Short mmCIF file of C-alpha atoms and ligand atoms in Angstrom, two decimals:
data_model
loop_
_atom_site.label_atom_id
_atom_site.label_comp_id
_atom_site.label_asym_id
_atom_site.label_seq_id
_atom_site.Cartn_x
_atom_site.Cartn_y
_atom_site.Cartn_z
CA MET A 1 -21.53 2.12 27.49
CA GLU A 2 -24.87 1.25 25.99
CA THR A 3 -25.49 -2.43 25.32
CA LEU A 4 -26.55 -3.64 21.89
CA LYS A 5 -30.04 -4.27 23.31
CA ASP A 6 -30.19 -0.64 24.48
CA ILE A 7 -29.28 0.46 20.97
CA CYS A 8 -32.00 -1.76 19.43
CA ARG A 9 -34.59 -0.33 21.83
CA GLN A 10 -34.05 3.09 20.30
CA PHE A 11 -35.46 1.87 16.96
CA GLN A 12 -39.12 1.33 16.03
CA ILE A 13 -39.33 -2.41 16.68
CA GLU A 14 -42.21 -3.72 18.72
CA GLN A 15 -41.04 -7.15 19.80
CA PRO A 16 -38.32 -7.70 22.41
CA VAL A 17 -34.88 -8.74 21.22
CA ILE A 18 -34.15 -12.34 22.17
CA ASN A 19 -30.77 -12.94 20.58
CA ILE A 20 -27.84 -11.05 19.06
CA ASP A 21 -25.19 -12.71 16.87
CA VAL A 22 -22.07 -11.07 15.49
CA LEU A 23 -21.91 -11.37 11.71
CA ALA A 24 -18.28 -11.59 10.67
CA SER A 25 -18.51 -9.55 7.52
CA GLY A 26 -16.60 -6.53 6.36
CA HIS A 27 -13.29 -4.90 7.20
CA ILE A 28 -14.71 -1.57 8.35
CA ASN A 29 -18.11 -1.70 10.07
CA ASP A 30 -19.50 -4.01 12.78
CA THR A 31 -22.61 -6.00 11.85
CA TYR A 32 -25.04 -7.97 14.04
CA LEU A 33 -28.02 -10.23 13.43
CA ILE A 34 -30.83 -9.27 15.80
CA SER A 35 -33.52 -11.90 16.46
CA CYS A 36 -36.86 -10.89 17.94
CA SER A 37 -39.56 -13.02 19.53
CA ASN A 38 -42.03 -12.92 16.61
CA ASN A 39 -39.49 -14.50 14.24
CA LEU A 40 -38.63 -11.11 12.78
CA ASN A 41 -34.93 -10.52 12.35
CA TYR A 42 -32.95 -7.37 11.72
CA ILE A 43 -29.44 -6.32 10.77
CA LEU A 44 -27.87 -3.82 13.14
CA GLN A 45 -24.81 -2.03 11.85
CA LYS A 46 -22.31 0.25 13.54
CA ILE A 47 -20.81 2.53 10.92
CA ASN A 48 -17.12 3.23 11.44
CA ASN A 49 -16.98 6.98 11.99
CA LYS A 50 -13.25 7.18 11.27
CA VAL A 51 -13.83 6.05 7.68
CA PHE A 52 -17.29 7.52 7.12
CA ASN A 53 -17.52 10.98 8.66
CA ASN A 54 -20.33 12.58 6.65
CA ILE A 55 -22.97 10.26 8.01
CA ASN A 56 -25.97 12.28 6.81
CA SER A 57 -24.91 12.03 3.16
CA ILE A 58 -24.13 8.32 3.48
CA ILE A 59 -27.51 7.53 4.98
CA LEU A 60 -29.24 9.75 2.44
CA ASN A 61 -27.48 7.98 -0.46
CA LYS A 62 -28.53 4.62 0.99
CA VAL A 63 -32.15 5.64 1.51
CA ILE A 64 -32.51 7.29 -1.91
CA VAL A 65 -31.02 4.30 -3.73
CA SER A 66 -33.07 1.74 -1.76
CA ASN A 67 -36.30 3.61 -2.39
CA HIS A 68 -35.49 3.97 -6.07
CA LEU A 69 -34.71 0.25 -6.41
CA LYS A 70 -37.95 -0.64 -4.63
CA ASN A 71 -39.95 1.48 -7.10
CA GLU A 72 -38.14 0.04 -10.10
CA PHE A 73 -38.68 -3.54 -8.90
CA ASN A 74 -42.39 -2.87 -8.35
CA LYS A 75 -42.75 -1.35 -11.83
CA THR A 76 -41.03 -4.22 -13.60
CA GLU A 77 -42.26 -6.95 -11.24
CA THR A 78 -38.65 -7.98 -10.64
CA LYS A 79 -38.23 -10.70 -8.03
CA TYR A 80 -35.33 -8.94 -6.31
CA HIS A 81 -35.60 -7.59 -2.76
CA VAL A 82 -34.47 -4.41 -1.04
CA ALA A 83 -33.90 -4.31 2.71
CA ASN A 84 -35.99 -1.58 4.36
CA PHE A 85 -34.47 0.75 6.92
CA ILE A 86 -36.15 0.80 10.34
CA LYS A 87 -36.44 4.33 11.67
CA SER A 88 -35.49 5.30 15.19
CA LYS A 89 -38.11 6.29 17.77
CA THR A 90 -37.22 9.91 17.03
CA ASP A 91 -37.94 9.30 13.34
CA THR A 92 -34.36 9.35 12.04
CA PHE A 93 -32.63 6.72 9.89
CA PHE A 94 -29.72 6.33 12.32
CA ILE A 95 -28.85 6.93 15.95
CA GLU A 96 -25.60 8.25 17.34
CA THR A 97 -23.81 7.04 20.48
CA ASN A 98 -20.30 7.70 21.80
CA GLU A 99 -19.11 4.73 19.78
CA GLY A 100 -20.46 5.75 16.39
CA PHE A 101 -23.53 5.69 14.18
CA TRP A 102 -26.04 2.84 14.12
CA THR A 103 -28.56 1.77 11.51
CA LEU A 104 -31.14 -1.00 11.65
CA MET A 105 -32.45 -2.83 8.60
CA GLU A 106 -34.92 -5.62 7.96
CA TYR A 107 -33.34 -9.03 7.53
CA ILE A 108 -34.45 -10.71 4.31
CA PRO A 109 -35.87 -14.09 5.42
CA ASN A 110 -34.25 -17.34 4.26
CA SER A 111 -31.26 -15.56 2.80
CA LYS A 112 -27.59 -16.46 3.04
CA THR A 113 -24.28 -14.85 2.13
CA ILE A 114 -21.34 -16.68 0.55
CA GLU A 115 -17.67 -15.83 1.11
CA ARG A 116 -16.30 -17.83 -1.79
CA ALA A 117 -18.11 -18.96 -4.94
CA GLU A 118 -18.94 -22.67 -5.05
CA ASN A 119 -20.43 -22.97 -8.53
CA ASN A 120 -21.09 -21.15 -11.82
CA LYS A 121 -24.72 -20.48 -10.94
CA GLN A 122 -23.79 -18.35 -7.91
CA VAL A 123 -21.35 -16.37 -10.03
CA PHE A 124 -23.85 -15.85 -12.86
CA GLU A 125 -26.49 -14.73 -10.34
CA ALA A 126 -24.04 -12.30 -8.73
CA GLY A 127 -23.22 -10.84 -12.16
CA LYS A 128 -26.91 -10.48 -12.93
CA LEU A 129 -27.64 -8.73 -9.63
CA TYR A 130 -24.75 -6.28 -9.87
CA GLY A 131 -25.64 -5.67 -13.53
CA ASN A 132 -29.24 -5.10 -12.46
CA PHE A 133 -28.02 -2.57 -9.89
CA ILE A 134 -26.35 -0.53 -12.66
CA ALA A 135 -29.38 -0.84 -14.95
CA SER A 136 -31.99 -0.09 -12.26
CA THR A 137 -30.17 2.97 -10.93
CA SER A 138 -29.62 4.37 -14.44
CA THR A 139 -33.02 6.09 -14.16
CA LEU A 140 -32.09 7.80 -10.88
CA ASP A 141 -31.15 11.51 -10.92
CA LEU A 142 -27.38 11.47 -10.34
CA LYS A 143 -27.47 14.87 -8.68
CA LEU A 144 -29.20 13.28 -5.69
CA ILE A 145 -26.22 11.04 -4.92
CA LYS A 146 -23.25 12.52 -3.05
CA GLU A 147 -19.60 11.56 -3.43
CA THR A 148 -19.16 10.54 0.21
CA LEU A 149 -15.65 9.08 -0.12
CA PRO A 150 -13.98 11.29 -2.74
CA GLU A 151 -11.60 9.57 -5.18
CA PHE A 152 -12.41 6.20 -3.64
CA HIS A 153 -11.36 4.29 -6.79
CA SER A 154 -8.92 6.81 -8.21
CA VAL A 155 -5.57 5.19 -8.93
CA PRO A 156 -3.56 8.46 -8.72
CA PHE A 157 -5.10 9.13 -5.30
CA ARG A 158 -4.41 5.61 -4.02
CA PHE A 159 -0.88 5.84 -5.41
CA PHE A 160 -0.32 9.13 -3.63
CA GLN A 161 -1.49 7.55 -0.35
CA PHE A 162 0.90 4.65 -0.98
CA GLU A 163 3.82 7.06 -1.53
CA GLU A 164 3.02 8.94 1.68
CA ALA A 165 2.87 5.68 3.62
CA HIS A 166 6.10 4.48 2.04
CA ASN A 167 7.92 7.69 3.02
CA GLN A 168 7.22 7.21 6.70
CA ALA A 169 7.09 3.39 6.94
CA LYS A 170 9.23 1.37 9.35
CA ILE A 171 12.27 -0.18 7.67
CA SER A 172 11.22 -3.64 8.83
CA ARG A 173 7.81 -3.35 7.15
CA LYS A 174 9.29 -1.86 3.99
CA SER A 175 11.78 -4.66 3.63
CA LYS A 176 9.11 -7.34 4.12
CA ALA A 177 7.07 -5.66 1.38
CA GLN A 178 9.93 -4.85 -1.03
CA GLU A 179 8.95 -7.34 -3.73
CA LEU A 180 5.40 -5.99 -3.76
CA ILE A 181 6.60 -2.40 -3.80
CA ASP A 182 8.68 -3.17 -6.91
CA PHE A 183 5.67 -4.82 -8.54
CA VAL A 184 3.47 -1.81 -7.80
CA LEU A 185 5.99 0.59 -9.36
CA GLU A 186 6.53 -1.62 -12.39
CA HIS A 187 2.81 -1.58 -13.27
CA LYS A 188 2.06 2.02 -12.37
CA THR A 189 1.74 3.47 -15.90
CA GLU A 190 -0.71 0.87 -17.15
CA MET A 191 -2.79 1.08 -13.99
CA PHE A 192 -3.27 4.84 -14.28
CA GLN A 193 -5.06 4.39 -17.64
CA LEU A 194 -8.60 3.83 -16.38
CA SER A 195 -8.49 6.93 -14.16
CA GLU A 196 -7.08 8.97 -17.05
CA LEU A 197 -9.87 7.81 -19.36
CA LYS A 198 -12.42 8.73 -16.67
CA GLU A 199 -10.88 12.21 -16.37
CA LYS A 200 -11.25 12.64 -20.14
CA ASN A 201 -14.99 11.84 -19.83
CA THR A 202 -14.68 8.70 -21.96
CA PHE A 203 -17.39 6.99 -19.92
CA PRO A 204 -20.81 8.07 -18.64
CA ILE A 205 -21.03 8.71 -14.90
CA ARG A 206 -23.46 6.29 -13.29
CA VAL A 207 -24.67 5.36 -9.81
CA THR A 208 -22.20 2.68 -8.72
CA HIS A 209 -22.13 0.39 -5.68
CA ASN A 210 -18.32 0.43 -5.26
CA ASP A 211 -18.03 -2.63 -3.01
CA THR A 212 -19.27 -5.42 -5.25
CA LYS A 213 -17.90 -8.42 -3.45
CA LEU A 214 -19.60 -11.79 -3.34
CA SER A 215 -20.54 -11.38 0.33
CA ASN A 216 -22.57 -8.27 -0.54
CA ILE A 217 -25.12 -10.40 -2.38
CA LEU A 218 -27.90 -12.31 -0.62
CA PHE A 219 -28.84 -15.71 -2.08
CA ASP A 220 -31.73 -18.06 -1.40
CA GLU A 221 -31.18 -21.73 -0.55
CA ASN A 222 -31.14 -22.65 -4.27
CA ASP A 223 -28.40 -20.10 -5.05
CA ASN A 224 -30.75 -17.65 -6.72
CA GLY A 225 -29.67 -14.05 -6.17
CA LEU A 226 -32.07 -12.13 -3.92
CA ALA A 227 -30.59 -8.71 -3.14
CA VAL A 228 -27.58 -6.44 -3.26
CA ILE A 229 -26.63 -5.25 0.23
CA ASP A 230 -24.13 -2.84 1.85
CA LEU A 231 -24.96 0.42 0.13
CA ASP A 232 -22.45 2.38 2.27
CA THR A 233 -20.23 3.24 -0.67
CA VAL A 234 -22.92 4.02 -3.27
CA MET A 235 -21.62 7.04 -5.19
CA PRO A 236 -21.38 8.51 -8.67
CA GLY A 237 -18.78 6.45 -10.56
CA ILE A 238 -18.08 4.44 -13.71
CA VAL A 239 -19.37 0.93 -14.40
CA HIS A 240 -15.77 -0.32 -14.31
CA PHE A 241 -15.57 0.22 -10.55
CA ASP A 242 -18.32 -2.35 -9.97
CA PHE A 243 -17.38 -4.81 -12.69
CA GLY A 244 -13.67 -4.81 -11.82
CA ASP A 245 -14.20 -5.15 -8.08
CA SER A 246 -16.49 -8.14 -8.64
CA VAL A 247 -13.99 -9.91 -10.82
CA ARG A 248 -11.43 -9.31 -8.07
CA SER A 249 -13.63 -10.76 -5.38
CA ILE A 250 -15.78 -13.36 -7.16
CA CYS A 251 -13.63 -14.79 -9.95
CA SER A 252 -10.48 -15.57 -7.94
CA ASN A 253 -9.65 -19.15 -7.01
CA THR A 254 -8.92 -18.04 -3.42
CA ILE A 255 -10.36 -15.48 -0.99
CA GLU A 256 -8.43 -12.23 -0.44
CA ASP A 257 -7.16 -13.42 2.97
CA SER A 258 -5.54 -16.54 1.54
CA GLU A 259 -1.79 -17.04 1.83
CA ASN A 260 -1.92 -19.68 -0.87
CA ILE A 261 -0.30 -17.69 -3.65
CA GLU A 262 0.06 -20.64 -6.05
CA GLN A 263 -3.68 -21.16 -6.05
CA THR A 264 -4.49 -17.47 -6.37
CA THR A 265 -5.39 -17.34 -10.03
CA ILE A 266 -8.27 -16.06 -12.11
CA ASN A 267 -11.03 -18.63 -12.63
CA LEU A 268 -11.93 -18.25 -16.31
CA LYS A 269 -15.15 -20.28 -16.00
CA TYR A 270 -16.29 -17.91 -13.25
CA TYR A 271 -15.19 -14.91 -15.29
CA GLU A 272 -17.38 -16.12 -18.15
CA ALA A 273 -20.34 -16.79 -15.86
CA TYR A 274 -19.96 -13.33 -14.28
CA CYS A 275 -19.75 -11.59 -17.67
CA LYS A 276 -22.83 -13.44 -18.93
CA GLY A 277 -24.84 -12.51 -15.84
CA PHE A 278 -23.70 -8.88 -15.93
CA ALA A 279 -24.29 -8.61 -19.72
CA SER A 280 -27.80 -10.07 -19.42
CA GLU A 281 -28.81 -6.91 -17.52
CA THR A 282 -26.56 -4.25 -19.04
CA SER A 283 -25.61 -5.08 -22.63
CA ASN A 284 -28.30 -2.73 -24.04
CA LEU A 285 -27.27 0.06 -21.71
CA LEU A 286 -23.46 0.16 -21.81
CA THR A 287 -21.58 2.04 -24.51
CA LYS A 288 -18.98 0.39 -26.73
CA GLU A 289 -16.23 2.25 -24.84
CA GLU A 290 -17.54 1.04 -21.51
CA ILE A 291 -17.60 -2.59 -22.65
CA SER A 292 -14.20 -2.51 -24.31
CA PHE A 293 -12.50 -1.33 -21.10
CA LEU A 294 -14.16 -3.88 -18.78
CA PRO A 295 -11.12 -6.22 -18.93
CA LEU A 296 -8.86 -3.30 -17.98
CA SER A 297 -11.13 -2.60 -15.02
CA ALA A 298 -10.46 -6.10 -13.69
CA LYS A 299 -6.72 -5.40 -13.67
CA THR A 300 -7.16 -1.92 -12.24
CA LEU A 301 -9.49 -2.76 -9.37
CA ILE A 302 -7.27 -5.66 -8.30
CA TYR A 303 -4.29 -3.28 -8.37
CA ILE A 304 -6.18 -0.67 -6.33
CA MET A 305 -7.06 -3.15 -3.59
CA GLY A 306 -3.54 -4.58 -3.53
CA LEU A 307 -2.21 -1.05 -3.24
CA ARG A 308 -4.65 -0.15 -0.46
CA PHE A 309 -3.77 -3.26 1.60
CA LEU A 310 -0.06 -2.55 1.04
CA THR A 311 -0.51 1.09 2.06
CA ASP A 312 -2.28 0.06 5.25
CA TYR A 313 0.52 -2.40 6.02
CA LEU A 314 3.09 0.39 5.59
CA ASN A 315 0.91 2.60 7.84
CA ASN A 316 0.96 -0.05 10.61
CA ASP A 317 -2.65 -1.21 9.99
CA VAL A 318 -4.76 1.82 10.77
CA TYR A 319 -7.65 1.30 8.31
CA TYR A 320 -8.69 -2.33 7.85
CA LYS A 321 -9.49 -4.72 10.67
CA THR A 322 -6.57 -7.16 10.98
CA SER A 323 -6.03 -10.32 13.08
CA TYR A 324 -2.22 -10.59 12.90
CA SER A 325 0.72 -8.33 12.10
CA THR A 326 1.21 -9.35 8.46
CA HIS A 327 -2.50 -9.66 7.65
CA ASN A 328 -2.55 -6.66 5.30
CA LEU A 329 0.70 -7.80 3.67
CA VAL A 330 -0.83 -11.24 3.01
CA ARG A 331 -3.89 -9.60 1.47
CA ALA A 332 -1.73 -7.35 -0.71
CA LYS A 333 0.33 -10.35 -1.89
CA ASN A 334 -2.85 -12.23 -2.64
CA GLN A 335 -4.22 -9.37 -4.77
CA MET A 336 -0.98 -8.96 -6.69
CA ALA A 337 -0.83 -12.72 -7.38
CA LEU A 338 -4.34 -12.48 -8.80
CA LEU A 339 -3.29 -9.50 -10.90
CA LYS A 340 -0.35 -11.48 -12.33
CA SER A 341 -2.76 -14.23 -13.33
CA VAL A 342 -5.14 -11.73 -14.98
CA ILE A 343 -2.21 -10.27 -16.92
CA GLN A 344 -1.23 -13.76 -18.11
CA ASN A 345 -4.80 -14.56 -19.21
CA TYR A 346 -5.68 -11.13 -20.54
CA GLU A 347 -6.35 -12.09 -24.18
CA GLU A 348 -8.74 -14.81 -23.02
CA LEU A 349 -10.51 -12.34 -20.72
CA LYS A 350 -11.01 -9.94 -23.61
CA THR A 351 -12.42 -12.66 -25.87
CA ILE A 352 -14.86 -13.80 -23.17
CA THR A 353 -15.95 -10.23 -22.43
CA TYR A 354 -16.55 -9.26 -26.06
CA SER A 355 -18.48 -12.43 -26.83
CA SER A 356 -20.63 -12.11 -23.68
CA PHE A 357 -21.58 -8.55 -24.64
CA ASN A 358 -21.79 -9.33 -28.38
CA LEU A 359 -19.13 -6.77 -29.15
CA LYS A 360 -17.04 -7.23 -32.29
CA ASN A 361 -13.30 -7.22 -31.59
C1 GN1 B 401 -13.86 -2.79 2.65
O1 GN1 B 401 -15.72 -3.25 4.98
P1 GN1 B 401 -16.04 -3.88 3.70
O2 GN1 B 401 -15.57 -5.29 3.70
O3 GN1 B 401 -17.48 -3.70 3.30
C2 GN1 B 401 -13.59 -1.57 1.78
C3 GN1 B 401 -13.73 -1.95 0.30
C4 GN1 B 401 -12.81 -3.11 -0.01
C5 GN1 B 401 -13.11 -4.28 0.92
C6 GN1 B 401 -12.11 -5.40 0.69
C7 GN1 B 401 -15.20 1.69 2.83
O4 GN1 B 401 -15.20 -3.15 2.53
O5 GN1 B 401 -13.36 -0.86 -0.50
O6 GN1 B 401 -12.97 -3.53 -1.34
O7 GN1 B 401 -13.01 -3.86 2.28
N1 GN1 B 401 -14.55 -0.51 2.12
C8 GN1 B 401 -14.13 0.73 2.44
O8 GN1 B 401 -12.60 -6.57 1.26
O9 GN1 B 401 -12.97 1.07 2.42
MG1 MG B 402 -18.63 -2.21 2.27
#
């Protein structure tokens, strides 16, 4: 087996590697911080080849979007950063070993990631950056971007996967999850709406990030947003995928791994800060239909993730990294608790959304 240092040596970096730290981020890929002797740092990532099998298209999507963002930022003198890919010594953007595919990227100096929001400013900045991502990629030719994980945010597809898992699940796991299973079935009709509207071409297709969690934003030490990272799931999609997934991840009062169901509620102050940040970059771009269904996207994306964690629990944990046997069940319960809170506060969410985007009710 090649060591991580051996892997790094296959990329075009001149200085020797002096330290490697594991970065505990993400449920799918493995990520490392590589420190070199001249104070230059890099991010090494092993892409999970069970989840991502069309590696060429994924890398191409990432490179095309990064280059496009770089050009847009230069044109508009935006302060945001884009992490450059370091090519391999054979001039490719990734290398392949028995264990999977590896990419190396520049580390953006003096940057930090945050797992859970600590103040309104961080949330506003995250909204602004993810809004900027939608706005900046709106000038990119959509035909260049491949759908690498088909139906990634399709509710009918995720529901079908849930049904398949349910049909073959162990009785013990099914009975532990019964309350959640009932909840999922009870809300099915409403949660299919966004996918149905997409099928009817109600919304423009845009370049979307599709994994807009808080930890995929880099901040500086004063909580200013610096960059959007983790472009693995960049695909053609609808703005709701990004907005809804952010609300799920950024505007909850707990993290998705928390067992504290009582505290798992929507934070309306954060929701407002997120909307304001997102609207500051996108309100001139989005259509009336897109804006009016943003609150529904919050419900839907929370439902999708709850469903996916539940499905993986019923499948005996084959997809997400887990640390204990009920880890996926805990995550699914957390997401469904958040969904209940969004349902209870839905009118307030709509009012905040429409006023942030200056849309008349
Ligand atoms: C996965 O691996 P990570 O953390 O970047 C998942 C996302 C989920 C997220 C939940 C390819 O992302 O869809 O929202 O976990 N990515 C994939 O934390 O399935
Ligand atoms: Mg990701």
